[in-house]
Amino acid sequence: MKQRLNKYAVVRLEADLSGLTERERQMIPLLKNAARVMDELFWLQAYGDKLTLLAKVRDPDARRYVEINYGPWDRLEGNVPFLDGFSPKPPGANFYPPDMTKEEFEAAVKKAPDGGRALQSLYTLVRRDAAGALIAQPYHQAYGLLLEVAARNLREAARLAEDAGLRRYLELRAEALLTDKYQPSDLAWMDMKTNRLDIVIGPIETYEDRLFGYKAAYEAFVLVKDKEWSRRLARYAAMLGELQRGLPVPDAYKRETPGTASDLNVYDALYYAGDCNAGSKTIAINLPNDEEVQLRKGTRRLQLRNAMRAKFDKILVPIADRLIAADQRPRVHFDAFFANVLFHEVAHGLGIKRTLDGKLTVREALKDTYSALEECKADVLGLYIIGRLAARGELERTDLLDYYVTYLAGIFRSVRFGASSAHGIANLIAFHHLIRAQAIARDDRVGAWRVDVGRMQGAIADLAGRLLRLQGDGDYQAAAGFVKETGILAPELEADLERLGGASIPVDVVFEQD
Ligand code: ZN
């Protein structure tokens, strides 16, 4: 159990609140109260009765691990039970009756007078009636009492809010919790631009329902926005057109106008609750999920800096200590890491969305290879933009080696857990090209890696150009061949990752936040 617990590094969630007004400070405990309700609700959805379970567990380490996992199943190990006497986690968690099969559910959907809408809703539980038939129970009925508590706290916070947009959002969100109608509050959330405090709260993501992916799980983030970063990002957004025109590809591949519609901001998290606090911690959010709201208002991307910092300090730094050569080790720095992440997001908006012949979107043309290539593009184009901005004196940290070495350490972190995700493959592709260009090299005498800053600059521009052309050409065969040849684990890397495996570096973090 100690070993399991050691996979998580404990970090205090801290943020600078000195810029807040008196009233904003008074709002925070109310927002946290509302968030704590989401924690209770997520327990009910993921497992059931938390107190009965915890009462059975004597060992303090095991109790802590139950709390981290919101149940007796290990979220970092494919949900295997880690307490004796528990069967594997039901794929439908506690959203559906434990003895229900997929076939039974699908048959009930076919028979239902509403076409199955209530049974498949994001916001209903599936239960059995007295005769054993499947019925849908709306969240706002099933969890009415707890939701009242959350709504009351949001409304009290709304009364204190000085920002009109935030006040309106909090009122509408309270209403949404009690009715399961979230769209008006999602729209109000997108309209609110000048608030400093924020709360993401409600049933939002559907990953906890591994049976069908229909049911949304409760969660909350209490957040404070960084206004300085918002100003800086607005400044960079104004330069996107120019950055696009400077991309290292022929004109045809950069004729589109880069997207600036969605908004990107930096926050510190004050509280995590429910789904987002279970197991591995979210460090970036892109919401809302409601496609109608997305079409009307775009989406908002939130980068949670202090949560990122926690993972950087506890996971990336120990990896860099082992795999980056001593003379370059001081280059691994949180500011550089954060800039890499942020400009990765900015870079998603650059380049090309439709193929050159205009027939398809790049996503349609490149199918299953799209995500990995797009993530790789965002990484290298992000570094490319950093180079351009640094040259113009737009960044505080101007030495590109900082960004490059930090990026290399990030690759080791990303591929450590396998290459099955788009991000994992993207990192392998980049690694492959950087080795071939001799922009990075392993020093076998010291068993660690080093960046060549001059070659790196050229290699990044080359790879960015290559990816942009693959996207613009929309040639699926070429893209699939490219991923197959270069999205593979280099043998030098494999040995080093094995070395890391023995070093018991934490896998994720857990927040001290109460
Ligand atoms: Zn991305």
XYZ file of C-alpha atoms and ligand atoms in Angstrom:
515
model
C 0.000 0.000 0.000
C 2.915 2.358 0.751
C 4.201 1.699 -2.740
C 0.852 2.608 -4.261
C 0.643 5.760 -2.164
C 4.173 6.770 -3.222
C 3.003 7.031 -6.819
C 1.446 10.320 -5.732
C 3.549 13.258 -4.554
C 1.739 15.448 -2.030
C 1.654 19.137 -2.950
C 0.045 22.080 -1.258
C -2.221 23.953 -3.669
C -1.228 27.595 -3.272
C -2.007 30.788 -5.121
C -1.251 34.466 -4.740
C -4.451 36.135 -3.542
C -2.973 39.555 -2.841
C -4.679 41.127 -5.839
C -8.190 40.145 -4.721
C -10.736 42.564 -3.285
C -12.284 42.056 0.146
C -15.491 40.772 -1.395
C -13.663 38.362 -3.662
C -11.954 36.949 -0.597
C -15.327 36.473 1.051
C -16.578 34.598 -1.994
C -13.841 31.959 -1.910
C -15.127 29.929 1.092
C -18.605 29.905 -0.458
C -17.264 28.634 -3.768
C -15.259 25.979 -1.939
C -18.391 24.885 -0.065
C -20.189 24.426 -3.355
C -17.169 22.506 -4.678
C -17.146 20.173 -1.671
C -20.687 19.131 -2.547
C -19.395 18.025 -5.966
C -16.929 15.831 -4.123
C -19.749 14.108 -2.228
C -21.752 13.702 -5.423
C -18.833 12.233 -7.325
C -18.354 9.672 -4.570
C -21.964 8.597 -5.043
C -21.528 8.335 -8.799
C -18.169 6.562 -8.785
C -18.776 4.163 -5.924
C -21.723 4.721 -3.582
C -21.592 5.263 0.159
C -18.188 6.661 1.068
C -18.547 6.494 4.854
C -19.511 2.814 4.937
C -16.493 2.005 2.803
C -14.051 4.080 4.834
C -15.380 2.612 8.094
C -14.248 -0.823 6.895
C -10.659 0.286 6.240
C -8.363 0.382 9.290
C -4.943 0.945 7.714
C -4.395 4.736 7.355
C -2.437 4.347 4.087
C -5.238 2.294 2.609
C -7.815 4.876 3.738
C -5.809 7.630 2.095
C -5.568 5.600 -1.084
C -9.327 5.032 -1.050
C -9.832 8.804 -0.784
C -7.430 9.542 -3.648
C -9.216 6.990 -5.843
C -12.777 7.718 -4.696
C -13.272 4.018 -4.171
C -11.374 0.734 -3.745
C -10.062 0.615 -7.340
C -6.658 1.921 -8.460
C -7.174 4.561 -11.147
C -3.511 4.462 -12.205
C -3.669 0.713 -12.749
C -6.695 0.160 -14.906
C -9.032 0.207 -11.888
C -7.872 -3.046 -10.311
C -9.222 -3.466 -6.766
C -6.528 -2.719 -4.178
C -8.573 -3.816 -1.145
C -9.371 -7.443 -0.404
C -12.918 -8.584 -1.019
C -13.804 -6.222 -3.863
C -14.652 -7.321 -7.377
C -13.443 -5.367 -10.430
C -14.974 -1.920 -10.865
C -18.246 -2.013 -12.816
C -17.618 -0.242 -16.165
C -20.770 1.798 -15.601
C -19.560 2.831 -12.108
C -22.647 3.626 -10.020
C -24.499 5.305 -12.893
C -26.260 2.049 -13.797
C -27.486 -0.981 -11.817
C -24.443 -3.235 -11.237
C -26.191 -6.290 -12.749
C -27.328 -4.493 -15.922
C -25.882 -5.651 -19.250
C -25.317 -3.500 -22.333
C -27.900 -5.550 -24.204
C -30.532 -4.976 -21.535
C -29.892 -1.234 -21.648
C -30.062 -1.113 -25.432
C -33.315 -3.073 -25.449
C -34.796 -0.640 -22.905
C -33.706 2.308 -25.073
C -35.494 0.759 -28.100
C -38.715 0.285 -26.130
C -38.718 3.706 -24.432
C -41.500 6.088 -25.618
C -39.003 9.020 -25.793
C -36.584 7.030 -27.990
C -34.316 6.447 -25.007
C -33.417 10.099 -24.514
C -33.935 10.030 -20.753
C -32.009 6.776 -20.298
C -29.113 8.065 -22.389
C -29.126 11.577 -20.942
C -25.925 13.090 -19.570
C -27.834 14.008 -16.445
C -29.739 10.885 -15.368
C -28.964 7.790 -13.345
C -30.279 4.472 -14.587
C -32.069 2.504 -11.874
C -34.629 -0.320 -11.585
C -38.265 0.212 -10.696
C -40.156 -2.139 -8.331
C -40.735 -4.569 -11.206
C -37.051 -4.547 -12.165
C -37.434 -2.484 -15.333
C -34.794 0.150 -16.157
C -35.814 3.734 -15.477
C -34.064 7.100 -15.731
C -33.759 9.213 -12.616
C -32.712 12.850 -13.191
C -29.682 13.992 -11.192
C -31.568 16.974 -9.772
C -34.062 14.549 -8.218
C -31.623 11.869 -7.127
C -29.251 14.375 -5.520
C -31.732 17.151 -4.711
C -30.726 17.819 -1.100
C -27.007 18.073 -1.777
C -27.573 20.174 -4.887
C -29.634 22.616 -2.798
C -26.588 23.150 -0.595
C -24.331 23.790 -3.578
C -26.846 26.158 -5.188
C -27.288 28.112 -1.954
C -23.538 28.690 -1.710
C -23.298 29.768 -5.346
C -26.154 32.233 -4.849
C -24.551 33.674 -1.750
C -21.322 34.098 -3.676
C -23.296 35.753 -6.504
C -24.602 38.369 -4.077
C -21.014 39.293 -3.199
C -19.742 39.338 -6.771
C -18.675 42.761 -8.051
C -18.231 41.556 -11.630
C -21.641 41.588 -13.338
C -20.760 38.708 -15.666
C -19.639 36.493 -12.807
C -22.754 37.332 -10.766
C -24.996 36.334 -13.648
C -23.065 33.116 -14.280
C -23.185 32.056 -10.627
C -26.938 32.664 -10.452
C -27.580 30.714 -13.640
C -25.243 27.903 -12.568
C -27.098 27.543 -9.260
C -30.320 27.279 -11.242
C -28.737 24.719 -13.586
C -27.695 22.451 -10.726
C -31.316 22.321 -9.590
C -32.845 21.718 -13.028
C -30.128 19.883 -15.038
C -30.482 22.558 -17.743
C -26.936 23.815 -18.169
C -26.983 25.687 -21.478
C -27.941 29.188 -20.220
C -25.166 29.078 -17.640
C -22.656 27.774 -20.225
C -23.514 30.718 -22.480
C -23.159 33.128 -19.544
C -19.801 31.567 -18.706
C -18.520 32.235 -22.221
C -19.814 35.828 -22.057
C -17.964 36.583 -18.861
C -14.563 38.093 -19.645
C -13.499 40.489 -16.882
C -13.964 38.293 -13.796
C -10.987 37.431 -11.617
C -12.563 34.513 -9.737
C -14.083 31.598 -11.579
C -15.680 28.269 -10.741
C -16.154 25.365 -13.099
C -18.850 23.285 -11.431
C -21.416 20.627 -12.294
C -21.655 17.286 -14.081
C -19.181 17.829 -16.943
C -17.008 15.030 -18.338
C -18.206 11.506 -19.189
C -15.013 9.428 -18.750
C -16.221 7.901 -15.488
C -18.956 6.101 -17.467
C -16.759 3.531 -19.204
C -19.812 1.491 -20.183
C -21.378 3.979 -22.621
C -19.762 7.377 -21.996
C -23.242 8.906 -21.575
C -23.208 10.016 -17.954
C -21.550 13.207 -16.765
C -19.617 13.139 -13.490
C -19.714 15.961 -10.944
C -16.605 18.040 -10.427
C -15.502 21.534 -9.502
C -12.471 23.770 -9.901
C -12.307 27.018 -7.929
C -9.986 29.307 -9.877
C -8.366 32.711 -9.828
C -7.391 34.241 -13.162
C -3.960 35.735 -13.784
C -4.682 39.150 -15.278
C -1.057 39.815 -16.204
C -0.935 36.670 -18.343
C -4.294 37.559 -19.888
C -2.819 40.878 -21.028
C 0.253 39.167 -22.450
C -1.805 36.559 -24.288
C -4.004 39.250 -25.803
C -0.821 40.891 -27.081
C 0.398 37.641 -28.662
C -3.026 37.003 -30.182
C -2.693 40.291 -32.043
C 0.549 38.978 -33.601
C -0.914 35.703 -34.865
C -1.457 36.953 -38.415
C 2.162 37.953 -38.699
C 3.368 34.690 -37.141
C 1.244 32.769 -39.619
C 2.761 34.634 -42.570
C 6.239 33.814 -41.270
C 5.713 30.024 -41.112
C 8.466 28.002 -42.860
C 6.268 26.702 -45.722
C 5.209 27.859 -49.209
C 2.389 30.440 -49.272
C -0.322 27.945 -50.168
C 0.087 26.260 -46.777
C -0.340 29.473 -44.808
C -3.110 31.280 -46.639
C -5.735 30.771 -43.922
C -6.332 33.379 -41.240
C -5.383 31.929 -37.847
C -8.248 31.382 -35.432
C -8.474 33.735 -32.482
C -12.120 33.158 -31.571
C -11.614 30.911 -28.589
C -10.101 32.392 -25.484
C -7.042 31.165 -23.683
C -6.263 32.204 -20.118
C -4.036 31.353 -17.206
C -5.400 30.492 -13.760
C -4.264 29.270 -10.400
C -6.476 26.608 -8.871
C -7.690 27.078 -5.307
C -9.685 23.878 -5.036
C -10.233 20.628 -6.924
C -13.254 18.447 -6.204
C -14.856 15.307 -7.597
C -14.024 13.855 -11.006
C -11.041 16.148 -11.722
C -9.540 15.325 -8.326
C -9.786 11.550 -8.727
C -6.516 9.802 -9.565
C -4.539 11.714 -12.197
C -5.025 15.501 -11.993
C -6.223 17.682 -14.848
C -3.926 20.658 -15.580
C -5.755 22.184 -18.548
C -9.459 22.546 -19.271
C -11.273 23.167 -22.544
C -14.982 23.879 -22.097
C -17.925 23.931 -22.502
C -18.680 20.559 -24.055
C -22.123 21.618 -25.291
C -21.697 21.803 -29.086
C -24.457 24.348 -29.533
C -22.653 26.679 -27.153
C -19.369 25.966 -28.958
C -20.892 26.983 -32.297
C -22.333 30.199 -30.884
C -19.519 31.275 -28.563
C -16.425 29.124 -29.159
C -14.682 27.461 -26.253
C -12.475 28.627 -23.436
C -9.118 27.047 -22.684
C -7.917 27.317 -19.113
C -4.308 26.570 -18.178
C -3.951 25.813 -14.473
C -0.507 27.091 -13.658
C -0.026 26.083 -10.026
C -1.248 22.556 -10.757
C 1.181 22.400 -13.669
C 3.935 23.672 -11.415
C 3.185 20.871 -8.957
C 3.635 18.226 -11.660
C 6.716 20.013 -12.977
C 8.423 20.072 -9.564
C 7.518 16.533 -8.530
C 7.754 14.651 -11.818
C 9.627 16.546 -14.520
C 12.478 17.790 -12.320
C 13.455 14.319 -11.037
C 13.320 12.997 -14.612
C 15.556 15.841 -15.808
C 17.962 15.147 -12.936
C 18.514 11.676 -14.321
C 18.350 12.161 -18.082
C 19.615 15.678 -18.870
C 23.408 16.222 -18.906
C 24.654 18.141 -15.858
C 25.802 21.207 -17.800
C 22.322 21.654 -19.321
C 20.316 20.566 -16.303
C 19.922 24.176 -14.963
C 18.142 25.013 -18.223
C 15.113 23.018 -17.156
C 12.938 25.726 -15.699
C 9.246 26.105 -14.912
C 8.909 29.403 -16.818
C 10.186 27.684 -19.935
C 7.932 24.668 -19.349
C 4.910 26.909 -18.918
C 5.738 28.905 -22.059
C 6.101 25.645 -24.011
C 2.653 24.513 -22.874
C 1.035 27.861 -23.570
C 2.516 28.306 -27.039
C 1.573 24.721 -27.844
C -2.024 25.884 -27.319
C -1.492 29.028 -29.404
C 0.110 26.945 -32.162
C -3.020 24.797 -32.537
C -4.620 27.906 -34.043
C -1.902 28.381 -36.687
C -1.277 26.549 -39.955
C -3.991 24.999 -42.032
C -7.435 23.583 -41.272
C -8.551 22.660 -44.798
C -6.470 20.707 -47.286
C -5.011 22.643 -50.235
C -7.631 21.326 -52.668
C -10.286 22.605 -50.238
C -12.310 19.383 -50.373
C -11.857 18.206 -46.782
C -10.779 19.439 -43.404
C -7.343 18.223 -42.409
C -8.991 16.169 -39.667
C -11.222 14.380 -42.184
C -8.380 13.766 -44.611
C -5.845 12.436 -42.106
C -8.330 10.375 -40.050
C -6.671 8.351 -37.263
C -3.282 9.989 -37.888
C -4.687 13.477 -37.421
C -4.430 13.835 -33.645
C -0.811 12.716 -33.306
C 0.312 14.935 -36.206
C -1.661 17.907 -34.898
C -0.194 17.511 -31.390
C 3.305 17.220 -32.829
C 2.674 20.300 -34.953
C 1.522 22.236 -31.889
C 4.688 21.240 -30.000
C 7.210 22.183 -32.652
C 5.304 25.186 -33.966
C 4.988 26.373 -30.358
C 8.783 26.244 -30.059
C 9.077 27.949 -33.419
C 6.834 30.813 -32.244
C 8.852 31.109 -29.041
C 11.965 31.537 -31.199
C 10.310 34.291 -33.212
C 8.969 36.118 -30.169
C 12.244 35.835 -28.270
C 14.082 37.333 -31.237
C 11.722 40.294 -31.114
C 12.211 40.807 -27.390
C 8.629 39.766 -26.602
C 9.593 37.147 -23.985
C 11.250 37.649 -20.613
C 13.447 34.593 -20.991
C 15.316 34.992 -24.267
C 17.784 32.081 -24.301
C 16.225 29.446 -26.536
C 18.296 26.687 -24.971
C 16.073 26.952 -21.856
C 12.943 26.171 -23.873
C 14.616 23.409 -25.860
C 16.163 21.535 -22.940
C 12.918 21.843 -20.983
C 11.056 20.493 -24.010
C 13.434 17.525 -24.219
C 12.854 16.725 -20.533
C 9.117 16.957 -21.264
C 9.467 14.341 -24.011
C 10.907 11.859 -21.512
C 7.973 12.518 -19.213
C 5.359 12.132 -21.956
C 6.641 8.890 -23.422
C 7.245 7.337 -20.031
C 3.734 5.930 -19.878
C 3.650 4.386 -23.294
C 2.980 5.630 -26.749
C -0.691 4.836 -27.103
C -1.996 8.406 -26.819
C -1.788 11.076 -29.511
C 0.545 13.061 -27.266
C 2.793 10.044 -26.746
C 3.106 9.429 -30.493
C 3.648 13.145 -31.139
C 6.590 13.112 -28.745
C 8.100 10.022 -30.355
C 7.874 11.598 -33.814
C 9.628 14.737 -32.595
C 12.278 12.698 -30.763
C 12.995 10.653 -33.876
C 13.515 13.771 -36.002
C 15.604 15.606 -33.450
C 17.988 12.649 -33.122
C 18.330 12.309 -36.877
C 19.065 16.023 -37.213
C 21.613 15.686 -34.386
C 19.755 18.441 -32.556
C 19.720 16.177 -29.491
C 22.244 13.511 -28.625
C 22.947 11.045 -25.887
C 26.318 11.403 -24.211
C 27.104 7.764 -23.467
C 29.949 8.640 -21.093
C 27.529 10.278 -18.659
C 24.380 8.448 -19.742
C 22.404 11.637 -20.307
C 21.075 13.844 -23.089
C 22.095 17.217 -24.462
C 20.619 19.746 -26.927
C 22.544 21.479 -29.725
C 20.836 24.855 -29.860
C 21.895 25.818 -33.388
C 20.845 22.525 -34.966
C 17.683 22.466 -32.866
C 16.435 25.693 -34.403
C 16.848 24.311 -37.893
C 15.394 20.905 -36.992
C 12.294 22.492 -35.503
C 11.656 24.640 -38.553
C 12.155 21.569 -40.784
C 9.795 19.369 -38.825
C 7.191 22.136 -38.555
C 7.344 22.580 -42.314
C 7.080 18.842 -42.904
C 3.999 18.535 -40.680
C 2.275 21.572 -42.181
C 2.786 20.142 -45.663
C 1.433 16.736 -44.640
C -1.645 18.494 -43.267
C -2.144 20.745 -46.270
C -1.668 17.915 -48.763
C -4.180 15.802 -46.869
C -2.582 12.639 -48.263
C -3.643 9.929 -45.832
C -1.173 7.308 -47.129
C 1.751 9.705 -46.745
C 0.642 10.676 -43.235
C 0.154 7.064 -42.139
C 3.588 6.136 -43.516
C 5.163 9.065 -41.693
C 3.604 8.099 -38.341
C 4.509 4.449 -38.813
C 8.144 5.206 -39.603
C 8.836 7.922 -37.060
C 6.316 7.487 -34.230
C 8.325 4.679 -32.700
C 10.373 4.248 -29.570
C 14.087 4.744 -30.389
C 16.236 1.989 -28.789
C 18.439 4.541 -26.960
C 15.320 5.982 -25.412
C 13.872 2.654 -24.418
C 16.896 1.819 -22.252
C 16.756 5.190 -20.505
C 13.063 4.865 -19.798
C 13.735 1.519 -18.181
C 16.304 3.208 -15.999
C 13.683 5.787 -14.997
C 11.236 3.043 -14.133
C 13.534 1.807 -11.382
C 13.922 5.275 -9.883
C 10.466 5.468 -8.248
C 9.558 8.878 -9.585
C 5.982 9.845 -8.697
C 3.374 9.324 -11.379
C 0.997 12.066 -10.327
C 0.217 14.512 -7.558
C -2.359 14.796 -4.830
C -3.326 18.185 -3.446
C -3.413 19.317 0.128
C -6.187 21.825 -0.129
C -8.276 21.982 3.033
Zn -2.588 20.019 -27.933
